[in-house]
Amino acid sequence: MFPADTREDTGDCRIESLKEFKFSDLKKATSNFSEDLLLGRGNYGRVFLGWVNQNTFTPTRQGDRIPIAVSRTDQECAQGHRDSKVVVSMLGRMTHPYIITLLGYCIDKKHDYLLVYEYMQNRNLFDCLHTESPEIAELLSWQTRLTILIGVARGLAYLHSLKDQVIHRDVKSRSILLDQDFNAKLGNFGFARYGSKIGEEHVSTRVMGSLGYIDPEYLQTGRCSVKSDIYSFGVVLLETLTGQRTYDWNRVDEYVYLPTWAKSPEIAELLSWQTRLTILIGVARGLAYLHLLKDQVIHRDVKSRSILLDQDFNAKLGNFGFARYGSKIGEEHVSTRVMGSLGYIDPEYLQTGRCSVKSDIYSFGVVLLETLTGQRTYDWNRVDEYVYLPTWASQFNRIDLNEILDPRLELNYPEEGAFECITLALRCVAYHSKDRPSSEEVLQSLEKIYFDLNPEHPEI
């Protein structure tokens, strides 16, 4: 279950009273910008740890003091000065629990442009993910990683939902700052720009961002939207889940880049023919159980994302948010509001509003095709009339078997069993519900195919 959002979220965008610090105070707070207090390097300068009184923000080394992070822009960097002004204008107008807090700034003509932030004890996600310290690595449990990602997603959702929508343009693991409890805040707003209104793009002749995280469409066109941030977040997601760097020159050439590696045959190899068959049988057993209950359950959202896999690829059916009782075996659920996911919804249910267990069978048929072919439910690269997976699959016959099955299987499947699976899938996606098999028939068919594959070990 996702952690509840317990931190207060003002949800508004308002002017904050930022403190204007004196350069001499920040110099004293950081021990003259001591190398011993260097936290890291940003896009245009360096970041130092400092100490100030928690009430007056004056430099101190004792009493009621709090740590601060002081970002010092290099004197000769004009772009850094311009971006620092953007940060002050932007962060000074927003308050959100998942966005880094800007405490104040300092403009000193003889020196630099300095920004003062709250201090985040665990630095940033990149350092934690790629550290050689086993102590830090152990703290990044699955739940901690998930909590971090949810925090970042909440921060992005806030920026993207503002009336004057903010495009961050530099979402990366180094921009995700972590406090002492590993709560995440989105920082590093130097490249951020307004998209003006929800749905608008920021058009620029100069592409900004960090290698490995930049949206390729933005790179090509110069058009940046909130979806560019989503691309970058997707890379962070992969980085967090896999522990891999965005670029790893030790990987084989074509898989140096993390998103390419994640789609690689090494991952696909885990889904052998037998593994896929085992997954499908697990789902079929779950459906048969639901459909044979006295108070029959109609799932209404059977899809590949609803099939959850443990470390050994054993499948369980999840995502019961749309599920309803059919009351008794054979009854339908009638609704004026059709529920389900695009590409998996029974067309008869769409037309009539009548949903039965045969609607689940239709959806399972789409999943079956998806699992066997490796194709998405909708693929706009296919010829118009074959964009939808069941329509595309129905054009093939037995002779074309190798053309329809997932090429990543590399012909490692029994031809007879594969043909029976495709035939079963096409029966499941029959337009009329009366022409579809029951969940029991589906299960029996799949178990027979498995038995034929493993006659010496028929149990699964």
Coordinates of C-alpha atoms in Angstrom, one line a residue:
M1 CA 0.0 0.0 0.0
F2 CA 1.3 3.5 -0.8
P3 CA 2.3 5.5 2.2
A4 CA -0.2 8.2 3.2
D5 CA 0.7 11.8 2.4
T6 CA 1.0 13.0 6.0
R7 CA 2.9 16.2 5.3
E8 CA 0.8 19.3 5.0
D9 CA 0.3 20.5 1.4
T10 CA -0.8 24.1 1.0
G11 CA -1.5 23.4 -2.6
D12 CA -1.3 27.1 -3.5
C13 CA 1.3 29.3 -5.1
R14 CA 2.0 32.3 -3.0
I15 CA 4.8 34.9 -2.4
E16 CA 7.2 33.8 0.3
S17 CA 9.1 36.3 2.5
L18 CA 12.6 35.3 1.5
K19 CA 15.4 36.5 3.7
E20 CA 18.1 38.6 2.0
F21 CA 21.3 37.4 3.6
K22 CA 24.5 39.4 3.9
F23 CA 27.5 38.0 2.1
S24 CA 29.6 38.4 5.3
D25 CA 27.1 36.3 7.2
L26 CA 27.1 33.5 4.7
K27 CA 30.9 33.6 4.5
K28 CA 31.0 33.2 8.3
A29 CA 28.3 30.5 8.4
T30 CA 30.3 28.4 5.9
S31 CA 33.7 29.0 7.6
N32 CA 34.8 31.1 4.6
F33 CA 33.3 28.6 2.1
S34 CA 35.6 25.9 3.5
E35 CA 36.4 22.9 1.3
D36 CA 35.7 20.8 4.4
L37 CA 32.1 21.9 4.2
L38 CA 31.7 21.4 0.4
L39 CA 28.5 19.4 -0.2
G40 CA 28.7 19.2 -4.0
R41 CA 28.8 20.9 -7.3
G42 CA 25.8 22.2 -9.2
N43 CA 25.2 23.3 -12.8
Y44 CA 26.9 26.7 -12.2
G45 CA 28.8 26.6 -8.9
R46 CA 29.3 24.8 -5.6
V47 CA 27.2 24.1 -2.6
F48 CA 28.4 24.4 1.0
L49 CA 27.1 23.4 4.4
G50 CA 26.5 26.3 6.8
W51 CA 25.1 26.9 10.3
V52 CA 22.8 29.7 11.4
N53 CA 20.6 30.5 14.4
Q54 CA 17.2 28.9 13.8
N55 CA 15.3 32.1 14.8
T56 CA 17.5 35.0 13.5
F57 CA 19.3 33.2 10.6
T58 CA 22.6 34.8 11.8
P59 CA 25.7 32.7 11.6
T60 CA 26.4 30.6 14.8
R61 CA 28.3 27.6 15.9
Q62 CA 26.4 26.9 19.1
G63 CA 23.0 27.0 20.7
D64 CA 19.7 26.8 18.7
R65 CA 21.4 26.4 15.3
I66 CA 20.2 24.7 12.1
P67 CA 22.1 23.6 9.0
I68 CA 21.7 25.3 5.7
A69 CA 22.9 24.6 2.2
V70 CA 24.5 27.6 0.4
S71 CA 24.7 27.5 -3.4
R72 CA 27.4 29.8 -4.6
T73 CA 27.3 30.7 -8.4
D74 CA 30.6 31.2 -10.1
Q75 CA 31.3 34.9 -10.6
E76 CA 32.0 34.6 -14.3
C77 CA 28.9 32.6 -15.1
A78 CA 26.3 35.0 -16.5
Q79 CA 23.8 32.2 -17.3
G80 CA 24.1 31.0 -13.7
H81 CA 23.2 34.4 -12.4
R82 CA 20.2 34.6 -14.7
D83 CA 19.0 31.1 -13.7
S84 CA 19.4 32.0 -10.0
K85 CA 17.0 34.9 -10.5
V86 CA 14.5 32.5 -12.0
V87 CA 14.9 30.2 -9.0
V88 CA 14.3 33.1 -6.6
S89 CA 11.2 34.2 -8.5
M90 CA 9.8 30.7 -8.9
L91 CA 10.6 29.0 -5.5
G92 CA 9.8 32.2 -3.7
R93 CA 6.3 31.9 -4.9
M94 CA 5.5 28.3 -4.0
T95 CA 5.3 26.1 -0.9
H96 CA 5.0 22.4 -1.1
P97 CA 6.2 19.5 1.1
Y98 CA 7.9 17.8 -1.8
I99 CA 9.6 20.8 -3.3
I100 CA 12.9 22.0 -1.8
T101 CA 12.5 25.1 0.4
L102 CA 14.4 28.3 -0.6
L103 CA 15.1 30.2 2.6
G104 CA 16.7 33.3 1.1
Y105 CA 19.4 34.7 -1.2
C106 CA 22.3 37.1 -1.4
I107 CA 23.3 39.4 -4.3
D108 CA 26.7 40.8 -3.8
K109 CA 28.2 42.9 -6.7
K110 CA 31.8 42.2 -5.6
H111 CA 31.2 38.5 -5.2
D112 CA 28.5 36.1 -6.4
Y113 CA 24.8 35.3 -6.5
L114 CA 24.1 33.0 -3.5
L115 CA 21.0 30.9 -2.8
V116 CA 20.2 29.5 0.7
Y117 CA 18.2 26.3 1.0
E118 CA 17.1 24.0 3.7
Y119 CA 19.7 21.3 4.3
M120 CA 18.9 17.7 3.3
Q121 CA 21.0 15.3 5.4
N122 CA 21.1 12.4 3.0
R123 CA 22.2 14.5 0.1
N124 CA 20.6 13.2 -3.2
L125 CA 19.2 10.0 -4.6
F126 CA 22.1 9.6 -7.1
D127 CA 24.7 9.5 -4.3
C128 CA 22.6 7.0 -2.3
L129 CA 22.0 4.7 -5.3
H130 CA 25.5 4.6 -6.5
T131 CA 27.5 4.8 -3.3
E132 CA 30.0 2.1 -2.4
S133 CA 28.9 2.3 1.3
P134 CA 27.0 -0.9 2.2
E135 CA 25.4 1.0 5.1
I136 CA 23.7 3.5 2.9
A137 CA 22.7 0.9 0.3
E138 CA 21.0 -1.2 2.9
L139 CA 18.8 1.7 3.9
L140 CA 17.4 1.9 0.4
S141 CA 14.8 -0.9 0.9
W142 CA 12.0 -1.5 -1.6
Q143 CA 9.6 0.5 0.6
T144 CA 12.1 3.4 0.9
R145 CA 12.6 3.5 -2.8
L146 CA 8.9 3.5 -3.5
T147 CA 8.3 6.2 -0.9
I148 CA 11.0 8.4 -2.6
L149 CA 9.5 7.9 -6.0
I150 CA 6.0 8.7 -4.7
G151 CA 7.4 11.9 -3.1
V152 CA 8.9 13.0 -6.4
A153 CA 5.7 12.2 -8.3
R154 CA 3.8 14.3 -5.9
G155 CA 6.2 17.2 -6.4
L156 CA 5.9 16.9 -10.2
A157 CA 2.2 16.6 -10.1
Y158 CA 2.1 19.9 -8.1
L159 CA 4.3 21.7 -10.6
H160 CA 2.3 20.4 -13.5
S161 CA -1.1 21.3 -12.1
L162 CA -0.3 24.9 -11.3
K163 CA -2.3 27.5 -13.3
D164 CA 1.1 28.8 -14.6
Q165 CA 2.4 25.3 -15.2
V166 CA 6.1 24.7 -14.3
I167 CA 8.3 22.5 -16.5
H168 CA 11.3 21.4 -14.4
R169 CA 13.5 20.4 -17.3
D170 CA 16.2 18.8 -15.1
V171 CA 14.5 15.9 -13.3
K172 CA 17.3 13.4 -12.5
S173 CA 18.5 11.4 -9.5
R174 CA 20.9 14.3 -8.4
S175 CA 17.9 16.7 -8.3
I176 CA 16.0 14.5 -5.8
L177 CA 17.1 15.6 -2.3
L178 CA 16.7 13.3 0.7
D179 CA 16.3 14.4 4.4
Q180 CA 17.4 12.3 7.4
D181 CA 14.4 10.0 7.0
F182 CA 14.8 9.6 3.3
N183 CA 11.8 11.8 2.5
A184 CA 12.3 13.2 -1.0
K185 CA 12.1 16.8 -2.2
L186 CA 12.6 18.0 -5.8
G187 CA 15.4 20.5 -6.1
N188 CA 17.7 22.0 -8.7
F189 CA 15.3 24.4 -10.4
G190 CA 17.9 26.3 -12.4
F191 CA 16.6 25.1 -15.7
A192 CA 12.9 25.3 -14.8
R193 CA 10.6 27.4 -17.0
Y194 CA 6.9 28.3 -17.1
G195 CA 4.7 26.5 -19.7
S196 CA 2.4 29.5 -19.2
K197 CA -0.8 27.5 -19.1
I198 CA -1.7 23.9 -18.6
G199 CA -1.0 22.0 -21.8
E200 CA 1.3 24.6 -23.3
E201 CA 4.9 23.9 -24.4
H202 CA 8.1 25.8 -23.8
V203 CA 9.8 26.4 -27.1
S204 CA 13.6 27.1 -27.0
T205 CA 16.5 27.1 -29.4
R206 CA 18.7 26.0 -26.5
V207 CA 18.0 22.6 -25.1
M208 CA 18.6 22.4 -21.3
G209 CA 18.8 19.3 -19.1
S210 CA 21.2 16.5 -18.1
L211 CA 22.7 13.8 -20.3
G212 CA 20.8 10.5 -20.0
Y213 CA 17.6 12.2 -18.8
I214 CA 16.6 14.5 -21.6
D215 CA 13.4 13.8 -23.5
P216 CA 14.5 12.8 -27.1
E217 CA 11.6 14.6 -28.6
Y218 CA 12.6 17.8 -26.9
L219 CA 16.2 17.3 -28.2
Q220 CA 14.9 17.0 -31.8
T221 CA 12.2 19.7 -31.8
G222 CA 13.2 22.2 -29.0
R223 CA 9.6 21.8 -27.7
C224 CA 9.5 21.1 -24.0
S225 CA 6.3 20.2 -22.2
V226 CA 5.4 18.5 -18.9
K227 CA 5.7 15.2 -20.7
S228 CA 9.5 16.0 -21.0
D229 CA 9.6 15.9 -17.2
I230 CA 7.7 12.6 -17.3
Y231 CA 10.3 11.1 -19.6
S232 CA 13.1 12.2 -17.2
F233 CA 11.1 10.8 -14.3
G234 CA 10.8 7.5 -16.2
V235 CA 14.6 7.3 -16.4
V236 CA 14.9 8.0 -12.6
L237 CA 12.3 5.3 -12.0
L238 CA 14.4 2.8 -13.9
E239 CA 17.6 4.0 -12.2
T240 CA 15.9 3.6 -8.7
L241 CA 14.5 0.1 -9.4
T242 CA 17.5 -1.3 -11.1
G243 CA 20.4 0.4 -9.3
Q244 CA 22.0 1.0 -12.7
R245 CA 23.5 4.3 -13.9
T246 CA 21.8 6.0 -16.9
Y247 CA 24.9 5.4 -18.9
D248 CA 27.2 2.4 -18.2
W249 CA 30.1 2.0 -20.6
N250 CA 30.7 -1.5 -19.3
R251 CA 27.4 -2.7 -20.8
V252 CA 27.4 -4.0 -24.4
D253 CA 27.4 -1.1 -26.9
E254 CA 23.7 -1.1 -27.8
Y255 CA 22.7 -1.3 -24.1
V256 CA 24.9 1.5 -22.7
Y257 CA 21.8 3.7 -22.2
L258 CA 19.6 2.5 -19.3
P259 CA 16.1 2.7 -21.0
T260 CA 17.5 0.6 -23.9
W261 CA 19.1 -1.9 -21.4
A262 CA 15.7 -2.3 -19.6
K263 CA 14.1 -3.4 -22.8
S264 CA 16.9 -5.7 -23.7
P265 CA 16.7 -9.5 -24.4
E266 CA 18.4 -10.2 -21.1
I267 CA 15.2 -9.1 -19.4
A268 CA 13.0 -10.7 -22.1
E269 CA 14.9 -14.0 -21.7
L270 CA 13.3 -14.4 -18.3
L271 CA 9.9 -14.8 -20.0
S272 CA 10.5 -18.1 -21.6
W273 CA 7.6 -20.0 -23.2
Q274 CA 7.1 -22.1 -20.1
T275 CA 7.2 -19.1 -17.8
R276 CA 4.6 -17.3 -19.9
L277 CA 2.4 -20.4 -19.8
T278 CA 2.8 -20.7 -16.1
I279 CA 1.8 -17.0 -15.6
L280 CA -1.3 -17.5 -17.8
I281 CA -2.4 -20.6 -15.9
G282 CA -2.0 -18.7 -12.6
V283 CA -4.3 -16.0 -13.9
A284 CA -6.8 -18.5 -15.3
R285 CA -7.0 -20.2 -11.9
G286 CA -7.6 -16.9 -10.2
L287 CA -10.4 -16.0 -12.7
A288 CA -12.0 -19.5 -12.4
Y289 CA -12.1 -19.0 -8.6
L290 CA -13.8 -15.6 -8.9
H291 CA -16.3 -16.8 -11.4
L292 CA -17.3 -20.0 -9.5
L293 CA -18.0 -18.3 -6.2
K294 CA -21.6 -18.5 -5.1
D295 CA -21.7 -14.7 -5.2
Q296 CA -19.8 -14.5 -8.5
V297 CA -17.2 -11.8 -8.9
I298 CA -16.6 -10.0 -12.2
H299 CA -13.2 -8.4 -12.1
R300 CA -13.9 -5.8 -14.9
D301 CA -10.2 -4.8 -15.3
V302 CA -8.2 -7.9 -16.4
K303 CA -5.1 -6.6 -18.2
S304 CA -1.4 -7.2 -18.1
R305 CA -0.9 -4.4 -15.5
S306 CA -3.3 -6.2 -13.2
I307 CA -1.2 -9.4 -13.2
L308 CA 1.4 -9.2 -10.4
L309 CA 4.5 -11.3 -10.4
D310 CA 6.6 -12.4 -7.4
Q311 CA 10.4 -13.0 -7.6
D312 CA 9.8 -16.5 -9.2
F313 CA 7.3 -15.1 -11.7
N314 CA 4.3 -16.7 -10.0
A315 CA 1.3 -14.7 -11.0
K316 CA -1.5 -13.2 -8.8
L317 CA -4.5 -11.2 -10.0
G318 CA -4.7 -7.7 -8.5
N319 CA -6.2 -4.3 -9.2
F320 CA -9.8 -5.0 -7.9
G321 CA -10.9 -1.4 -7.9
F322 CA -13.5 -2.0 -10.7
A323 CA -14.7 -5.5 -9.5
R324 CA -18.4 -6.1 -8.8
Y325 CA -20.6 -9.0 -7.8
G326 CA -22.7 -10.6 -10.5
S327 CA -24.8 -11.7 -7.5
K328 CA -25.3 -15.3 -8.6
I329 CA -23.6 -17.6 -11.2
G330 CA -24.7 -16.6 -14.7
E331 CA -26.0 -13.1 -13.7
E332 CA -24.8 -9.9 -15.3
H333 CA -23.8 -6.6 -13.8
V334 CA -25.7 -3.8 -15.6
S335 CA -24.3 -0.3 -15.5
T336 CA -24.7 3.0 -17.3
R337 CA -21.0 3.6 -16.7
V338 CA -18.6 1.3 -18.4
M339 CA -15.4 0.5 -16.4
G340 CA -12.2 -1.0 -17.6
S341 CA -9.0 -0.2 -19.5
L342 CA -8.7 0.8 -23.1
G343 CA -7.8 -2.1 -25.3
Y344 CA -9.1 -4.8 -22.9
I345 CA -12.8 -3.9 -22.6
D346 CA -15.4 -6.4 -23.9
P347 CA -17.0 -4.6 -27.0
E348 CA -20.4 -6.1 -26.1
Y349 CA -20.2 -4.6 -22.6
L350 CA -19.3 -1.3 -24.3
Q351 CA -22.4 -1.4 -26.4
T352 CA -25.0 -2.7 -23.9
G353 CA -23.6 -1.8 -20.5
R354 CA -24.1 -5.5 -19.5
C355 CA -21.0 -7.0 -17.9
S356 CA -20.7 -10.7 -17.2
V357 CA -17.9 -13.1 -16.4
K358 CA -17.6 -13.4 -20.2
S359 CA -16.4 -9.8 -20.2
D360 CA -13.5 -10.9 -18.1
I361 CA -12.8 -13.7 -20.6
Y362 CA -12.6 -11.2 -23.4
S363 CA -10.1 -9.2 -21.4
F364 CA -8.1 -12.3 -20.6
G365 CA -8.0 -13.2 -24.3
V366 CA -6.3 -9.8 -25.0
V367 CA -3.8 -10.5 -22.2
L368 CA -3.2 -14.0 -23.7
L369 CA -2.5 -12.4 -27.1
E370 CA -0.3 -9.8 -25.5
T371 CA 1.7 -12.5 -23.7
L372 CA 2.1 -14.7 -26.7
T373 CA 3.0 -12.0 -29.3
G374 CA 4.8 -9.4 -27.2
Q375 CA 2.7 -6.8 -28.9
R376 CA 0.9 -3.9 -27.2
T377 CA -2.9 -3.8 -27.3
Y378 CA -2.7 -0.7 -29.6
D379 CA 0.2 -0.1 -31.9
W380 CA -0.2 2.9 -34.2
N381 CA 2.8 1.6 -36.3
R382 CA 0.6 -1.2 -37.7
V383 CA -1.5 -0.7 -40.8
D384 CA -4.7 1.2 -39.9
E385 CA -7.1 -1.8 -39.8
Y386 CA -4.7 -3.8 -37.6
V387 CA -3.9 -1.1 -35.0
Y388 CA -5.9 -3.1 -32.4
L389 CA -4.1 -6.3 -31.3
P390 CA -7.1 -8.8 -31.6
T391 CA -7.8 -7.6 -35.1
W392 CA -4.1 -7.9 -36.1
A393 CA -3.9 -11.4 -34.6
S394 CA -7.0 -12.7 -36.3
Q395 CA -5.5 -12.2 -39.8
F396 CA -3.0 -15.0 -39.3
N397 CA -3.4 -18.7 -39.8
R398 CA -1.3 -21.7 -38.7
I399 CA 1.2 -21.2 -41.5
D400 CA 2.0 -17.7 -40.1
L401 CA 2.6 -18.9 -36.6
N402 CA 6.2 -17.7 -36.4
E403 CA 5.1 -14.3 -37.7
I404 CA 2.7 -13.7 -34.8
L405 CA 4.6 -15.1 -31.8
D406 CA 7.0 -12.9 -29.9
P407 CA 10.4 -13.0 -31.8
R408 CA 12.2 -12.8 -28.4
L409 CA 11.1 -16.4 -27.9
E410 CA 13.5 -17.3 -30.7
L411 CA 11.3 -20.2 -31.9
N412 CA 11.7 -21.9 -28.5
Y413 CA 8.1 -23.2 -28.2
P414 CA 6.1 -26.3 -29.2
E415 CA 4.4 -25.5 -32.5
E416 CA 1.2 -27.4 -31.6
G417 CA 0.9 -25.9 -28.1
A418 CA 1.6 -22.4 -29.5
F419 CA -1.1 -22.8 -32.1
E420 CA -3.6 -24.1 -29.5
C421 CA -2.8 -21.0 -27.3
I422 CA -3.4 -18.6 -30.2
T423 CA -6.7 -20.4 -31.1
L424 CA -7.8 -20.2 -27.5
A425 CA -7.0 -16.5 -27.3
L426 CA -9.0 -15.8 -30.5
R427 CA -12.0 -17.7 -29.0
C428 CA -11.8 -15.6 -25.9
V429 CA -11.9 -12.3 -27.9
A430 CA -15.0 -13.4 -29.9
Y431 CA -17.3 -10.4 -30.4
H432 CA -20.4 -12.2 -29.0
S433 CA -20.0 -13.3 -25.4
K434 CA -21.9 -16.6 -26.1
D435 CA -19.1 -17.6 -28.4
R436 CA -16.4 -17.3 -25.7
P437 CA -15.3 -20.2 -23.5
S438 CA -15.8 -20.2 -19.7
S439 CA -13.0 -19.6 -17.3
E440 CA -13.0 -23.3 -16.5
E441 CA -12.6 -24.2 -20.2
V442 CA -9.8 -21.7 -20.5
L443 CA -8.0 -23.2 -17.5
Q444 CA -8.4 -26.7 -18.7
S445 CA -7.1 -25.8 -22.2
L446 CA -4.0 -24.1 -20.8
E447 CA -3.3 -26.9 -18.3
K448 CA -3.5 -29.5 -21.2
I449 CA -1.0 -27.4 -23.2
Y450 CA 1.3 -27.3 -20.2
F451 CA 0.9 -31.1 -19.6
D452 CA 1.8 -31.8 -23.2
L453 CA 4.9 -29.7 -22.7
N454 CA 5.9 -31.4 -19.4
P455 CA 4.4 -34.9 -19.4
E456 CA 6.8 -36.0 -16.7
H457 CA 6.0 -33.1 -14.4
P458 CA 2.4 -32.2 -15.0
E459 CA 1.8 -30.5 -11.7
I460 CA 2.2 -26.7 -11.6

